[in-house]
Amino acid sequence: MHLEDLLSWHPVFLALLATLFTWGVTAVGASCVFFFKEINKKALNLMLGFAAGVMIAASFWSLLAPSIALEEERGGISWLPAVIGFLFGGAFLFAMDKFLPHVHLSKSTEEAEGIKTSWHRSVLLVLSITLHNIPEGLAVGVAFGALLQNPSMEVLTTAIALAMGIGLQNFPEGAAVSIPLRREGFSRWKAFKYGQLSGMVEPIAGVLGALLVLYVAPVLPYALSFAAGAMIFVVVEELIPESQNGDETDLSTVGTMLGFALMMFLDVALG
């Protein structure tokens, strides 16, 4: 089957397949728990920095730039949907961050954010990763949903590049959940189950994003920039601070640079 053949497939179905792939990579990352009980702090900082770099690059190359170009083609004010959507995306994640109970990897249960709860630290850890998987799944879904308005190879390859980039950065996220759970006394299988569970929200968000574009076509530029704003919020709020924990902060910076460069390469070379 040639890549062009995918243009005949329904964009919502393509969004589902793509986000099932990103969920699958989360599960592969979570499977590291079967081989390791500890995760080296230097390696974790490098991987989290890499994930941050991928998300920053994807936010511009795969989401904001297409949003601006699309509005220009429509004859509208090119920057308006990008600015409005971006800020609303950040505001949405800010509200979720304040509402959804979760705890960051380097924090104790007493430092959990969101509504106060007596939930176990394991649940709060999974919810923390789940929180950033929502905009990731939404971004992939909206990118494939754009095929409904412009069924071209350029749009298709951009969406595929985005899914590949999000998938790559999901690997360390899966490991970052399952291995700490193993260290806290969970069995390997149970730690893996919780780790991959954090990625389950991506297919749901992906399909919803594609359906949104399907039924409300004019919202596409806003939806693209909304996903970008939500992802940048996650990067600044969690990924970069987490990657800078400890003494080896240079590694997290290197990881960010590598992640950004790889995502930029994927988007430009494929899209």
XYZ file of N, CA, C and O in Angstrom, residues 89-260:
688
model
N -5.947 27.269 24.833
C -5.366 25.957 25.108
C -4.601 25.949 26.414
O -4.728 25.026 27.223
N -3.796 27.005 26.631
C -3.085 27.116 27.892
C -4.026 27.276 29.070
O -3.825 26.680 30.134
N -5.090 28.074 28.883
C -6.062 28.285 29.956
C -6.801 26.992 30.306
O -7.066 26.713 31.486
N -7.091 26.184 29.289
C -7.772 24.897 29.521
C -6.901 23.983 30.374
O -7.370 23.380 31.349
N -5.613 23.875 30.024
C -4.714 23.029 30.808
C -4.473 23.594 32.194
O -4.333 22.852 33.173
N -4.469 24.926 32.312
C -4.324 25.552 33.627
C -5.494 25.147 34.522
O -5.303 24.791 35.693
N -6.709 25.192 33.959
C -7.894 24.802 34.733
C -7.844 23.323 35.104
O -8.156 22.943 36.239
N -7.432 22.478 34.143
C -7.308 21.043 34.419
C -6.267 20.793 35.504
O -6.450 19.938 36.379
N -5.187 21.531 35.454
C -4.107 21.385 36.431
C -4.586 21.719 37.836
O -4.155 21.107 38.816
N -5.470 22.716 37.921
C -5.987 23.122 39.236
C -7.089 22.192 39.732
O -7.320 22.092 40.936
N -7.754 21.512 38.803
C -8.902 20.683 39.182
C -8.529 19.212 39.367
O -8.886 18.589 40.365
N -7.799 18.642 38.407
C -7.526 17.200 38.426
C -6.449 16.869 39.462
O -5.337 17.387 39.394
N -6.746 16.004 40.430
C -5.721 15.625 41.410
C -4.570 14.892 40.721
O -4.777 13.965 39.946
N -3.324 15.318 40.987
C -2.156 14.673 40.405
C -0.922 15.091 41.178
O -0.928 16.083 41.909
N 0.152 14.324 41.001
C 1.411 14.656 41.653
C 2.532 14.494 40.628
O 2.534 13.565 39.835
N 3.485 15.433 40.632
C 4.612 15.363 39.711
C 5.615 14.315 40.191
O 5.663 13.961 41.373
N 6.434 13.842 39.264
C 7.339 12.729 39.540
C 8.253 12.986 40.730
O 8.509 12.088 41.533
N 8.757 14.198 40.849
C 9.746 14.499 41.881
C 9.114 14.975 43.194
O 9.829 15.291 44.139
N 7.789 15.008 43.250
C 7.103 15.546 44.427
C 6.556 14.428 45.310
O 6.323 13.305 44.861
N 6.310 14.761 46.555
C 5.690 13.815 47.477
C 4.169 13.906 47.375
O 3.631 14.852 46.784
N 3.490 12.930 47.959
C 2.028 12.921 47.918
C 1.456 14.180 48.563
O 0.412 14.693 48.136
N 2.136 14.689 49.587
C 1.663 15.894 50.278
C 1.697 17.122 49.364
O 1.020 18.115 49.620
N 2.488 17.051 48.296
C 2.610 18.168 47.363
C 1.721 17.993 46.130
O 1.914 18.666 45.122
N 0.756 17.091 46.221
C -0.161 16.853 45.099
C -0.935 18.124 44.766
O -1.259 18.927 45.651
N -1.225 18.295 43.487
C -1.957 19.466 43.019
C -3.386 19.073 42.665
O -3.734 17.909 42.586
N -4.218 20.080 42.418
C -5.613 19.824 42.095
C -6.466 19.706 43.342
O -6.044 20.047 44.458
N -7.667 19.204 43.167
C -8.580 19.022 44.291
C -7.976 18.050 45.293
O -7.435 17.009 44.918
N -8.034 18.363 46.565
C -7.460 17.515 47.596
C -8.182 16.177 47.648
O -9.409 16.099 47.571
N -7.384 15.113 47.774
C -7.954 13.775 47.763
C -7.069 12.844 48.576
O -5.898 13.147 48.835
N -7.607 11.709 48.945
C -6.829 10.707 49.681
C -6.329 9.607 48.750
O -5.858 8.570 49.208
N -6.407 9.834 47.454
C -5.973 8.816 46.499
C -4.503 8.470 46.712
O -3.694 9.297 47.100
N -4.163 7.234 46.387
C -2.796 6.740 46.516
C -1.879 7.455 45.532
O -2.306 7.893 44.464
N -0.594 7.558 45.878
C 0.385 8.238 45.025
C 0.431 7.646 43.620
O 0.620 8.366 42.636
N 0.215 6.333 43.510
C 0.267 5.691 42.192
C -0.796 6.262 41.261
O -0.529 6.539 40.084
N -1.999 6.462 41.786
C -3.078 7.025 40.977
C -2.750 8.462 40.595
O -2.964 8.886 39.450
N -2.185 9.208 41.527
C -1.855 10.608 41.263
C -0.748 10.729 40.213
O -0.761 11.640 39.387
N 0.210 9.787 40.224
C 1.267 9.786 39.215
C 0.704 9.532 37.822
O 1.048 10.198 36.849
N -0.192 8.533 37.735
C -0.807 8.206 36.445
C -1.617 9.395 35.936
O -1.571 9.734 34.745
N -2.342 10.052 36.814
C -3.140 11.205 36.410
C -2.265 12.361 35.940
O -2.654 13.119 35.050
N -1.069 12.480 36.519
C -0.157 13.540 36.092
C 0.253 13.357 34.633
O 0.219 14.292 33.838
N 0.641 12.127 34.260
C 1.021 11.850 32.870
C -0.202 11.912 31.962
O -0.133 12.406 30.830
N -1.335 11.438 32.456
C -2.576 11.490 31.675
C -2.926 12.925 31.305
O -3.409 13.196 30.201
N -2.635 13.843 32.216
C -2.940 15.257 31.985
C -2.241 15.767 30.742
O -2.806 16.505 29.944
N -0.922 15.356 30.536
C -0.339 15.855 29.304
C -0.632 15.022 28.105
O -0.369 15.442 26.997
N -1.172 13.851 28.265
C -1.539 13.059 27.093
C -2.814 13.572 26.428
O -3.060 13.273 25.257
N -3.618 14.330 27.156
C -4.844 14.885 26.569
C -4.529 15.827 25.405
O -5.031 15.617 24.292
N -3.694 16.868 25.602
C -3.392 17.740 24.449
C -2.618 17.035 23.345
O -2.751 17.384 22.166
N -1.807 16.024 23.701
C -1.070 15.288 22.676
C -2.033 14.540 21.764
O -1.919 14.589 20.531
N -2.984 13.828 22.359
C -3.981 13.116 21.553
C -4.841 14.068 20.752
O -5.131 13.823 19.571
N -5.224 15.173 21.368
C -6.029 16.179 20.682
C -5.278 16.744 19.482
O -5.858 16.932 18.401
N -3.983 17.016 19.653
C -3.178 17.583 18.565
C -3.131 16.635 17.369
O -3.307 17.066 16.222
N -2.911 15.359 17.634
C -2.856 14.380 16.540
C -4.218 14.263 15.859
O -4.317 14.227 14.624
N -5.275 14.241 16.654
C -6.620 14.125 16.089
C -6.974 15.311 15.207
O -7.509 15.142 14.100
N -6.669 16.510 15.670
C -6.962 17.715 14.892
C -6.131 17.741 13.613
O -6.613 18.142 12.550
N -4.866 17.303 13.702
C -3.992 17.291 12.528
C -4.549 16.383 11.437
O -4.534 16.728 10.249
N -5.051 15.219 11.828
C -5.662 14.327 10.836
C -7.034 14.841 10.411
O -7.443 14.656 9.261
N -7.740 15.495 11.338
C -9.029 16.075 10.986
C -8.917 17.133 9.916
O -9.860 17.382 9.150
N -7.742 17.781 9.807
C -7.522 18.802 8.776
C -7.656 18.223 7.374
O -7.909 18.968 6.407
N -7.515 16.901 7.243
C -7.683 16.256 5.934
C -9.105 16.399 5.411
O -9.344 16.289 4.205
N -10.050 16.626 6.308
C -11.442 16.794 5.885
C -11.604 18.039 5.021
O -12.446 18.089 4.134
N -10.786 19.055 5.278
C -10.871 20.294 4.501
C -9.838 20.357 3.385
O -10.041 21.019 2.380
N -8.723 19.665 3.590
C -7.663 19.690 2.586
C -7.027 18.305 2.489
O -5.982 18.048 3.092
N -7.651 17.389 1.738
C -7.131 16.021 1.633
C -5.904 15.943 0.728
O -5.949 15.381 -0.369
N -4.797 16.505 1.180
C -3.577 16.559 0.378
C -2.473 15.759 1.058
O -2.513 15.489 2.263
N -1.438 15.416 0.284
C -0.301 14.698 0.838
C 0.437 15.544 1.868
O 0.979 15.012 2.834
N 0.463 16.862 1.655
C 1.161 17.742 2.595
C 0.528 17.668 3.984
O 1.222 17.542 4.994
N -0.808 17.742 4.032
C -1.509 17.667 5.317
C -1.340 16.288 5.934
O -1.115 16.145 7.144
N -1.428 15.249 5.104
C -1.292 13.877 5.603
C 0.088 13.639 6.201
O 0.206 13.091 7.314
N 1.134 14.030 5.493
C 2.486 13.780 5.997
C 2.793 14.616 7.229
O 3.529 14.175 8.118
N 2.228 15.821 7.306
C 2.405 16.629 8.514
C 1.765 15.936 9.712
O 2.352 15.890 10.809
N 0.571 15.383 9.514
C -0.119 14.674 10.599
C 0.648 13.417 11.005
O 0.765 13.105 12.199
N 1.183 12.702 10.018
C 1.963 11.496 10.316
C 3.229 11.854 11.091
O 3.601 11.179 12.057
N 3.904 12.931 10.657
C 5.115 13.376 11.359
C 4.800 13.733 12.808
O 5.565 13.403 13.726
N 3.674 14.404 13.022
C 3.267 14.773 14.381
C 3.029 13.521 15.223
O 3.478 13.439 16.370
N 2.315 12.550 14.658
C 2.042 11.313 15.392
C 3.339 10.581 15.732
O 3.493 10.038 16.835
N 4.281 10.569 14.795
C 5.574 9.925 15.050
C 6.326 10.633 16.172
O 6.887 9.987 17.066
N 6.333 11.966 16.137
C 7.019 12.731 17.167
C 6.404 12.538 18.540
O 7.114 12.308 19.534
N 5.075 12.608 18.601
C 4.377 12.395 19.873
C 4.623 10.984 20.376
O 4.836 10.754 21.573
N 4.612 10.025 19.466
C 4.878 8.639 19.856
C 6.264 8.482 20.461
O 6.427 7.849 21.517
N 7.272 9.067 19.830
C 8.649 8.961 20.324
C 8.784 9.528 21.733
O 9.451 8.942 22.592
N 8.148 10.669 21.974
C 8.300 11.264 23.303
C 7.400 10.593 24.345
O 7.538 10.852 25.537
N 6.491 9.727 23.902
C 5.673 8.977 24.860
C 6.450 7.833 25.508
O 6.067 7.345 26.575
N 7.530 7.399 24.850
C 8.315 6.296 25.408
C 8.843 6.621 26.806
O 8.617 5.856 27.753
N 9.552 7.752 26.974
C 10.030 8.057 28.328
C 8.907 8.310 29.320
O 9.065 8.054 30.518
N 7.762 8.808 28.844
C 6.653 9.061 29.764
C 6.119 7.751 30.347
O 5.786 7.681 31.526
N 6.025 6.720 29.502
C 5.571 5.421 29.995
C 6.523 4.861 31.035
O 6.101 4.360 32.088
N 7.829 4.966 30.754
C 8.833 4.481 31.703
C 8.826 5.303 32.980
O 9.039 4.771 34.078
N 8.571 6.610 32.836
C 8.606 7.515 33.989
C 7.469 7.253 34.962
O 7.505 7.730 36.106
N 6.446 6.521 34.521
C 5.358 6.141 35.430
C 5.585 4.749 35.994
O 5.516 4.519 37.201
N 5.855 3.783 35.119
C 5.903 2.391 35.555
C 7.075 2.088 36.482
O 6.920 1.369 37.477
N 8.255 2.630 36.191
C 9.434 2.297 37.001
C 9.332 2.862 38.422
O 9.621 2.145 39.391
N 8.905 4.122 38.601
C 8.698 4.589 39.980
C 7.651 3.764 40.739
O 7.782 3.559 41.947
N 6.626 3.293 40.044
C 5.620 2.468 40.716
C 6.225 1.141 41.174
O 5.894 0.632 42.247
N 7.097 0.583 40.355
C 7.796 -0.647 40.737
C 8.637 -0.401 41.983
O 8.684 -1.225 42.899
N 9.299 0.742 42.022
C 10.143 1.090 43.160
C 9.318 1.242 44.437
O 9.817 1.015 45.533
N 8.043 1.598 44.277
C 7.171 1.777 45.448
C 6.530 0.472 45.904
O 5.707 0.475 46.818
N 6.890 -0.633 45.267
C 6.418 -1.922 45.748
C 5.408 -2.632 44.870
O 4.980 -3.744 45.193
N 5.014 -2.026 43.755
C 4.075 -2.682 42.849
C 4.774 -3.847 42.146
O 5.985 -3.823 41.916
N 3.997 -4.855 41.780
C 4.545 -5.927 40.950
C 4.873 -5.360 39.579
O 4.351 -4.304 39.189
N 5.744 -6.054 38.831
C 6.111 -5.554 37.502
C 4.884 -5.427 36.608
O 4.729 -4.456 35.863
N 4.015 -6.429 36.658
C 2.838 -6.415 35.788
C 1.899 -5.261 36.152
O 1.393 -4.563 35.276
N 1.691 -5.046 37.448
C 0.786 -3.982 37.867
C 1.380 -2.612 37.537
O 0.654 -1.695 37.118
N 2.698 -2.457 37.700
C 3.350 -1.193 37.359
C 3.231 -0.926 35.854
O 3.002 0.211 35.428
N 3.400 -1.988 35.049
C 3.243 -1.836 33.599
C 1.811 -1.435 33.248
O 1.586 -0.546 32.419
N 0.853 -2.072 33.898
C -0.552 -1.798 33.609
C -0.895 -0.336 33.890
O -1.535 0.326 33.072
N -0.429 0.182 35.010
C -0.676 1.585 35.338
C 0.067 2.512 34.380
O -0.444 3.562 33.989
N 1.287 2.125 34.013
C 2.088 2.969 33.129
C 1.459 3.155 31.756
O 1.370 4.272 31.247
N 1.007 2.055 31.155
C 0.387 2.175 29.834
C -0.997 2.805 29.912
O -1.464 3.408 28.955
N -1.627 2.683 31.081
C -2.957 3.261 31.262
C -2.952 4.775 31.066
O -3.927 5.351 30.590
N -1.820 5.406 31.370
C -1.737 6.863 31.244
C -1.871 7.321 29.798
O -2.242 8.462 29.531
N -1.566 6.425 28.836
C -1.674 6.786 27.430
C -3.020 6.470 26.812
O -3.274 6.830 25.657
N -3.901 5.833 27.575
C -5.189 5.414 27.031
C -6.063 6.589 26.618
O -6.925 6.482 25.736
N -5.825 7.747 27.215
C -6.641 8.926 26.922
C -6.344 9.477 25.531
O -7.171 10.186 24.957
N -5.192 9.143 24.964
C -4.813 9.730 23.672
C -5.751 9.330 22.531
O -6.162 10.191 21.748
N -6.101 8.038 22.357
C -7.073 7.711 21.303
C -8.419 8.402 21.498
O -9.061 8.813 20.529
N -8.841 8.549 22.741
C -10.116 9.223 23.019
C -10.041 10.684 22.596
O -10.897 11.205 21.869
N -8.967 11.373 23.039
C -8.797 12.788 22.694
C -8.580 12.954 21.195
O -9.044 13.924 20.592
N -7.880 12.006 20.568
C -7.625 12.082 19.136
C -8.893 12.001 18.310
O -9.104 12.800 17.382
N -9.747 11.067 18.637
C -11.013 10.922 17.913
C -11.902 12.136 18.144
O -12.533 12.646 17.206
N -11.937 12.623 19.382
C -12.747 13.812 19.671
C -12.244 15.022 18.897
O -13.035 15.822 18.378
N -10.912 15.166 18.795
C -10.346 16.282 18.046
C -10.705 16.214 16.572
O -11.069 17.226 15.961
N -10.616 15.022 15.981
C -10.961 14.856 14.563
C -12.454 15.091 14.329
O -12.850 15.709 13.333
N -13.292 14.613 15.246
C -14.739 14.811 15.111
C -15.114 16.279 15.237
O -16.024 16.760 14.546
N -14.403 16.992 16.104
C -14.662 18.425 16.267
C -14.453 19.158 14.945
O -15.275 19.982 14.536
N -13.348 18.839 14.272
C -13.063 19.472 12.982
C -14.084 19.037 11.932
O -14.476 19.817 11.066
N -14.534 17.786 12.027
C -15.509 17.257 11.065
C -16.827 18.018 11.136
O -17.409 18.392 10.106
N -17.306 18.267 12.343
C -18.635 18.857 12.505
C -18.613 20.380 12.651
O -19.651 21.023 12.483
N -17.458 20.941 12.983
C -17.366 22.391 13.109
C -16.149 22.828 12.300
O -15.116 23.231 12.852
N -16.256 22.772 10.990
C -15.114 23.009 10.094
C -14.405 24.339 10.329
O -13.173 24.395 10.330
N -15.115 25.470 10.525
C -14.413 26.759 10.692
C -13.515 26.821 11.916
O -12.704 27.742 12.039
N -13.649 25.855 12.829
C -12.890 25.921 14.069
C -11.463 25.392 13.901
O -10.649 25.519 14.815
N -11.118 24.832 12.743
C -9.829 24.171 12.563
C -8.631 25.036 12.955
O -7.771 24.579 13.717
N -8.500 26.280 12.478
C -7.326 27.077 12.889
C -7.251 27.274 14.396
O -6.160 27.273 14.982
N -8.419 27.437 15.025
C -8.449 27.606 16.479
C -8.102 26.294 17.189
O -7.413 26.311 18.212
N -8.587 25.172 16.636
C -8.310 23.870 17.249
C -6.823 23.539 17.181
O -6.245 23.009 18.140
N -6.186 23.842 16.056
C -4.752 23.591 15.917
C -3.948 24.387 16.938
O -3.074 23.847 17.639
N -4.248 25.677 17.056
C -3.498 26.516 17.994
C -3.878 26.209 19.445
O -3.054 26.358 20.354
N -5.116 25.768 19.683
C -5.538 25.343 21.025
C -4.662 24.188 21.505
O -4.170 24.190 22.641
N -4.470 23.199 20.632
C -3.630 22.055 20.989
C -2.195 22.500 21.254
O -1.532 21.991 22.167
N -1.710 23.467 20.456
C -0.355 23.979 20.657
C -0.223 24.650 22.018
O 0.754 24.426 22.753
N -1.190 25.482 22.377
C -1.149 26.160 23.674
C -1.176 25.188 24.832
O -0.461 25.354 25.821
N -1.999 24.139 24.696
C -2.089 23.138 25.756
C -0.767 22.395 25.911
O -0.319 22.120 27.031
N -0.117 22.088 24.793
C 1.151 21.362 24.870
C 2.259 22.231 25.452
O 3.081 21.761 26.253
N 2.310 23.500 25.069
C 3.331 24.388 25.620
C 3.129 24.560 27.127
O 4.102 24.621 27.895
N 1.886 24.604 27.567
C 1.618 24.689 29.013
C 2.230 23.486 29.730
O 2.870 23.634 30.777
N 2.035 22.297 29.175
C 2.580 21.074 29.776
C 4.105 21.136 29.837
O 4.720 20.774 30.840
N 4.712 21.601 28.746
C 6.173 21.683 28.688
C 6.715 22.602 29.783
O 7.648 22.246 30.518
N 6.115 23.788 29.902
C 6.626 24.788 30.852
C 6.253 24.428 32.286
O 7.040 24.622 33.224
N 5.065 23.883 32.469
C 4.573 23.567 33.807
C 5.234 22.325 34.390
O 5.509 22.270 35.591
N 5.502 21.337 33.558
C 5.942 20.061 34.116
C 7.216 19.507 33.500
O 8.171 19.207 34.215
N 7.281 19.351 32.186
C 8.401 18.623 31.588
C 9.753 19.293 31.842
O 10.709 18.632 32.257
N 9.839 20.589 31.576
C 11.126 21.260 31.775
C 11.520 21.301 33.256
O 12.658 20.959 33.608
N 10.609 21.696 34.176
C 10.996 21.652 35.601
C 11.411 20.250 36.066
O 12.389 20.107 36.804
N 10.676 19.214 35.626
C 11.030 17.849 36.019
C 12.393 17.454 35.469
O 13.189 16.792 36.130
N 12.667 17.853 34.220
C 13.936 17.472 33.592
C 15.125 18.200 34.201
O 16.270 17.785 34.026
N 14.871 19.295 34.917
C 15.945 20.095 35.506
C 16.230 19.712 36.951
O 17.031 20.367 37.617
N 15.600 18.635 37.437
C 15.838 18.188 38.805
C 17.202 17.521 38.907
O 17.601 16.764 38.032
N 17.909 17.786 39.965
C 19.216 17.173 40.157
C 20.334 18.064 39.644
O 20.132 19.230 39.302
N 21.535 17.480 39.570
C 22.715 18.251 39.205
C 23.032 18.210 37.721
O 23.769 19.054 37.218
N 22.499 17.219 37.010
C 22.851 17.034 35.594
C 21.857 17.753 34.683
O 21.222 17.147 33.822
N 21.708 19.045 34.869
C 20.726 19.780 34.074
C 21.175 19.974 32.631
O 20.340 20.224 31.756
N 22.484 19.875 32.382
C 22.961 20.012 31.008
C 22.379 18.920 30.115
O 22.086 19.153 28.936
N 22.196 17.731 30.687
C 21.650 16.622 29.904
C 20.219 16.898 29.461
O 19.830 16.559 28.343
N 19.426 17.513 30.336
C 18.044 17.815 29.966
C 18.012 18.860 28.860
O 17.163 18.821 27.968
N 18.962 19.803 28.902
C 19.047 20.815 27.840
C 19.429 20.173 26.519
O 18.852 20.483 25.467
N 20.403 19.270 26.567
C 20.800 18.535 25.356
C 19.612 17.740 24.816
O 19.355 17.710 23.606
N 18.883 17.088 25.714
C 17.712 16.331 25.297
C 16.676 17.203 24.619
O 16.076 16.809 23.603
N 16.450 18.389 25.172
C 15.483 19.321 24.578
C 15.916 19.724 23.172
O 15.098 19.762 22.242
N 17.182 20.027 23.010
C 17.695 20.407 21.696
C 17.544 19.280 20.686
O 17.126 19.490 19.540
N 17.868 18.064 21.124
C 17.760 16.905 20.231
C 16.304 16.632 19.858
O 15.987 16.333 18.701
N 15.410 16.716 20.848
C 13.996 16.481 20.588
C 13.423 17.501 19.625
O 12.679 17.150 18.700
N 13.779 18.768 19.822
C 13.302 19.827 18.927
C 13.823 19.595 17.512
O 13.069 19.692 16.536
